[in-house]
Structures are given as C-alpha cells and as structure tokens.
mmCIF file of C-alpha atoms in Angstrom:
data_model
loop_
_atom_site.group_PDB
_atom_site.id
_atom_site.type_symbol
_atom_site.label_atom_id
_atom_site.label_comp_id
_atom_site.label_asym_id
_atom_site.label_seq_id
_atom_site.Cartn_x
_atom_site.Cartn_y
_atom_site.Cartn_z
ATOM 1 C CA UNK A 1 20.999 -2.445 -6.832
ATOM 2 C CA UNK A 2 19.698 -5.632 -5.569
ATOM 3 C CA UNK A 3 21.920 -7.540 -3.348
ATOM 4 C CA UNK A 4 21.715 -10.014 -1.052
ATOM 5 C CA UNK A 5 20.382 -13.477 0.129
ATOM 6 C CA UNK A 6 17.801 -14.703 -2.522
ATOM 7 C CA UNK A 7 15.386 -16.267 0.169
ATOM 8 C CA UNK A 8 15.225 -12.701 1.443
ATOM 9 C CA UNK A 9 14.833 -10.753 -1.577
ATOM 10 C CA UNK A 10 12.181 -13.164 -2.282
ATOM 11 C CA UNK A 11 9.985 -12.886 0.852
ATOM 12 C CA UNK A 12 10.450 -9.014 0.449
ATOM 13 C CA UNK A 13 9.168 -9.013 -2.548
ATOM 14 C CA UNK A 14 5.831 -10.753 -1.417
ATOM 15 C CA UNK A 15 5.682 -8.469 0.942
ATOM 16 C CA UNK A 16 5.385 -5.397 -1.631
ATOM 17 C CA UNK A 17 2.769 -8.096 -3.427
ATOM 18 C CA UNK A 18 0.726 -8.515 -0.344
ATOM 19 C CA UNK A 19 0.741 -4.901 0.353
ATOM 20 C CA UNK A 20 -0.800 -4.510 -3.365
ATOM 21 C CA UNK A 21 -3.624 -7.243 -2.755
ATOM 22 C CA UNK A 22 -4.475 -5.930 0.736
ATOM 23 C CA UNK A 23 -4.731 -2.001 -0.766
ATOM 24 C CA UNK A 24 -6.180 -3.307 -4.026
ATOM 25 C CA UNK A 25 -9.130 -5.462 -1.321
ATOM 26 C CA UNK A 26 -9.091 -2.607 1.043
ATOM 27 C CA UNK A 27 -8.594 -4.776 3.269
ATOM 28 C CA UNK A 28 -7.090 -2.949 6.662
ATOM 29 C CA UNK A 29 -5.942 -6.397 8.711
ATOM 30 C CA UNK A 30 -4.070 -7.845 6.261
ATOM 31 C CA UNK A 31 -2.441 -4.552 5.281
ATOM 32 C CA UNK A 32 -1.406 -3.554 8.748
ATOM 33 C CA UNK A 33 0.111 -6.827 9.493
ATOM 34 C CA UNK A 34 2.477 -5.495 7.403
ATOM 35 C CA UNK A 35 4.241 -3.114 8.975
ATOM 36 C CA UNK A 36 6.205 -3.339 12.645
ATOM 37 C CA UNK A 37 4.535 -2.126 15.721
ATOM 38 C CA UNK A 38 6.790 0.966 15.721
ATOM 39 C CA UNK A 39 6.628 1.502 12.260
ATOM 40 C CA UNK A 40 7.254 5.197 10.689
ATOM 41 C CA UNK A 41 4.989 5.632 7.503
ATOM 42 C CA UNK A 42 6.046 9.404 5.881
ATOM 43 C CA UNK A 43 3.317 10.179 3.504
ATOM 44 C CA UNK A 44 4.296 12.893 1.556
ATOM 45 C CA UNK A 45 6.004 14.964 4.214
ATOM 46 C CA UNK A 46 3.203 13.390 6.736
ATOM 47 C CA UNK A 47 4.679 11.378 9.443
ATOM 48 C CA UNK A 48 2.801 9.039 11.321
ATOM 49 C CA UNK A 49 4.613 6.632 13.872
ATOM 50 C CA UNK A 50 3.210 3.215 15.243
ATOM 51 C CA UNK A 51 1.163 0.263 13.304
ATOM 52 C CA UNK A 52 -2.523 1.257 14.850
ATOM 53 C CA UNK A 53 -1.536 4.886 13.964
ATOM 54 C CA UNK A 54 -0.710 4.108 10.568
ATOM 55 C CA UNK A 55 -3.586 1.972 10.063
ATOM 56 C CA UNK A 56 -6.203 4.543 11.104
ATOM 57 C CA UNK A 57 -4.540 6.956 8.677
ATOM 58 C CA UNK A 58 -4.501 4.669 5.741
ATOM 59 C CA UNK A 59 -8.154 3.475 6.350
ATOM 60 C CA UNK A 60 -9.165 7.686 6.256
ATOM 61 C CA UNK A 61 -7.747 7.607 3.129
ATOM 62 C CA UNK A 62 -8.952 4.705 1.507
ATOM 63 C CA UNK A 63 -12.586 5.675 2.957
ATOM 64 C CA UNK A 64 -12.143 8.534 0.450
ATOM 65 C CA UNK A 65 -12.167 6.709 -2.730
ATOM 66 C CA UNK A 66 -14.856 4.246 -4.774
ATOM 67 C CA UNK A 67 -11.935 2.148 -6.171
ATOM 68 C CA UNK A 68 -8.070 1.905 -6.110
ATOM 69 C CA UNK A 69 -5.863 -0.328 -8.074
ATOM 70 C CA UNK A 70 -2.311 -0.334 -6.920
ATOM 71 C CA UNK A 71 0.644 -2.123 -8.789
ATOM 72 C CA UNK A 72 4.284 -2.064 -7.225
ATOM 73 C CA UNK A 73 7.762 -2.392 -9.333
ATOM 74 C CA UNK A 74 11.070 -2.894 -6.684
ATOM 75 C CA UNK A 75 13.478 -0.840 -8.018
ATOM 76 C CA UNK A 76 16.402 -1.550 -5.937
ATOM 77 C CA UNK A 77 16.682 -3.853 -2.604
ATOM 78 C CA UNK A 78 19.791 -4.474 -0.241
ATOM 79 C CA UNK A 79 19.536 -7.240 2.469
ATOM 80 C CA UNK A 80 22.016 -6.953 5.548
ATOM 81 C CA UNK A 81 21.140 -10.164 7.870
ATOM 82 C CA UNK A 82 17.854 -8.806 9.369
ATOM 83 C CA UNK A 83 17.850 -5.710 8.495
ATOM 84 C CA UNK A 84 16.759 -4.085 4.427
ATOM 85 C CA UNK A 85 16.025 -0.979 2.238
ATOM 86 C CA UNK A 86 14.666 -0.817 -0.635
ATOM 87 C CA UNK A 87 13.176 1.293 -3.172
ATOM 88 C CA UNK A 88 10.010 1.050 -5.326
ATOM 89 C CA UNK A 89 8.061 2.583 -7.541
ATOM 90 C CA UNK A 90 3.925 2.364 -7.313
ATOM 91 C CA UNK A 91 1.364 3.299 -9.866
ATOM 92 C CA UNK A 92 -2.309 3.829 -8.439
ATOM 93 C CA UNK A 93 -5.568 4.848 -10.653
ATOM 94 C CA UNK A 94 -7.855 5.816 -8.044
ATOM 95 C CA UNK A 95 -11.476 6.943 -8.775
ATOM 96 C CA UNK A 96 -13.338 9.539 -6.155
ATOM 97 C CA UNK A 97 -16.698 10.819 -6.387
ATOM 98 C CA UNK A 98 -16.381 9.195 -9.732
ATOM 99 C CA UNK A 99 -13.336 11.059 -11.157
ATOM 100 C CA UNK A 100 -10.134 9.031 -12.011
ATOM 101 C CA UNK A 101 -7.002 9.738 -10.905
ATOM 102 C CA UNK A 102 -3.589 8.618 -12.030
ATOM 103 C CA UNK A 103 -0.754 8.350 -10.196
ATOM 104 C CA UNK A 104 2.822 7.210 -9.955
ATOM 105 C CA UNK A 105 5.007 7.431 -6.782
ATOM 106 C CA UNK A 106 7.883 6.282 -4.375
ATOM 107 C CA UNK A 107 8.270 4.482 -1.383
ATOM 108 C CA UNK A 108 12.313 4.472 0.084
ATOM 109 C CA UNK A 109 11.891 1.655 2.309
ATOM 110 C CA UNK A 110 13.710 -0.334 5.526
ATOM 111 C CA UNK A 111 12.584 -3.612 6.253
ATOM 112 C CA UNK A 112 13.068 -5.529 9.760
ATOM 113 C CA UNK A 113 12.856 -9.406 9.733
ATOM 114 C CA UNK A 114 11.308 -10.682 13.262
ATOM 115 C CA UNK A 115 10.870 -14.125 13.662
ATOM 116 C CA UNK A 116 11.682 -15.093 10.325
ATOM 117 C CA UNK A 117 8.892 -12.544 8.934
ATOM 118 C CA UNK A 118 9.738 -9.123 6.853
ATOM 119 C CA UNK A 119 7.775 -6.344 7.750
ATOM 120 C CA UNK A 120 8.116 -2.734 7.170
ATOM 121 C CA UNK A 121 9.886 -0.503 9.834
ATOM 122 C CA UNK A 122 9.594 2.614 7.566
ATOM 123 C CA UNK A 123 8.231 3.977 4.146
ATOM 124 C CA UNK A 124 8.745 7.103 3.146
ATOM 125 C CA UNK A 125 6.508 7.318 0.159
ATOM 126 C CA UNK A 126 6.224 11.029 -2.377
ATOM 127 C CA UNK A 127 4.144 11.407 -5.529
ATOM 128 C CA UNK A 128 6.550 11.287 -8.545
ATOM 129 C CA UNK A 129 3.646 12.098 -11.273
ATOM 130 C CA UNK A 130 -0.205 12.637 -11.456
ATOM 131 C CA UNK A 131 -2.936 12.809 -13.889
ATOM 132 C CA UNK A 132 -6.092 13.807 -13.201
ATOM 133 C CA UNK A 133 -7.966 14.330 -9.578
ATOM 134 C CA UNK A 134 -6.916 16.718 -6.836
ATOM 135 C CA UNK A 135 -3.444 18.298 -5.636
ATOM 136 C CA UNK A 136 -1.810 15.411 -3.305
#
C-alpha cells in the first residue's frame, strides 16, 4: 500500500501535514499553494477545476464555520517518478453557529512533483461518517 522512494513518501506526507495546519489556521495562501494550477478538487460529487477556483470555494466554506480542527491519516501512497496517488482518511470537528459537528472522510488523491515540489493535481474527497450538524 505504500510504495516507493522514501524521500518522496516523505515530502508527501508533509504535504497532507501542511494542508492540516493551513485548514486548521484558515489560512487560504498557504493552503492553495498546495495544489497545481490546474488542479481538480471533487468535493463530494462537486467539481471544481483550477487553483484560484478551488481556493475561492474552500474559503466559502471555511467562512461558514467559527472553528475547524482537521487531522489527516495516509492510508495508502504509491510514488511513480513524478507522478503519485494516494489515499487518506480525514477527521474534522467543525463548530457553526455554535453547533459541533463531527466528521470523518476521504480524499483519493494524485500528486504531481514540479520542480522538486509535491503538490496536488486532484482530490476527490466524500464524507465516510458524521455526527452532529447539517446533511453534507
């Protein structure tokens, strides 16, 4: 489930950890430089196509909600020279208009590496569980 070069799988992986900090700050610039300029971010049957695009989405949806914490766990990653997917599972407690939420989802994810930097190309990301809060 997890195979190849270490040094990749590594930077990968601190690129699901930055993605954390940057949703867990709210923090749109650093989140965004995430992701490739053509990126394709499906959100839950939503598909929205291109880094500014995906950005403008995500900061609608974080403008919704007093506080999020959001924790990451890879579940499987496969590194072919500069190219990756991946799999991993995310568990969010969001609060809105004071009401907690709990949730628990996955993103099925391929990675690009452009000048020696990892970045998403696409995430494909569906609610797995919830507790709490409103219909997804």
């Amino acid at each position: 489930m997890f195979s190849g070069p270490i040094e990749d799988r590594l930077a990968i992986r601190e690129l699901h950890d930055s993605y954390c900090d940057a949703v867990l700050r709210t923090d749109p610039d650093d989140w965004g430089a995430l992701w490739t300029e053509d990126a394709i971010w499906s959100l839950m049957g939503t598909e929205v196509v291109g880094r500014e695009n995906i950005v403008n989405l995500w900061n609608g949806a974080m403008s919704q909600f007093d506080a999020v914490s959001f924790l990451g766990i890879p579940g499987s990653l496969e590194v072919t020279g500069d190219t990756a997917t991946g799999r991993y599972q995310t568990h969010e407690i969001l609060v809105e208009k004071g009401e907690p939420r709990i949730a628990g989802g996955r993103y099925d994810d391929e990675f690009v590496k452009i000048d020696g930097q990892w970045l998403y190309k696409k995430r494909i990301f569906n609610v797995v569980a919830q507790l709490g809060g409103q219909k997804l």
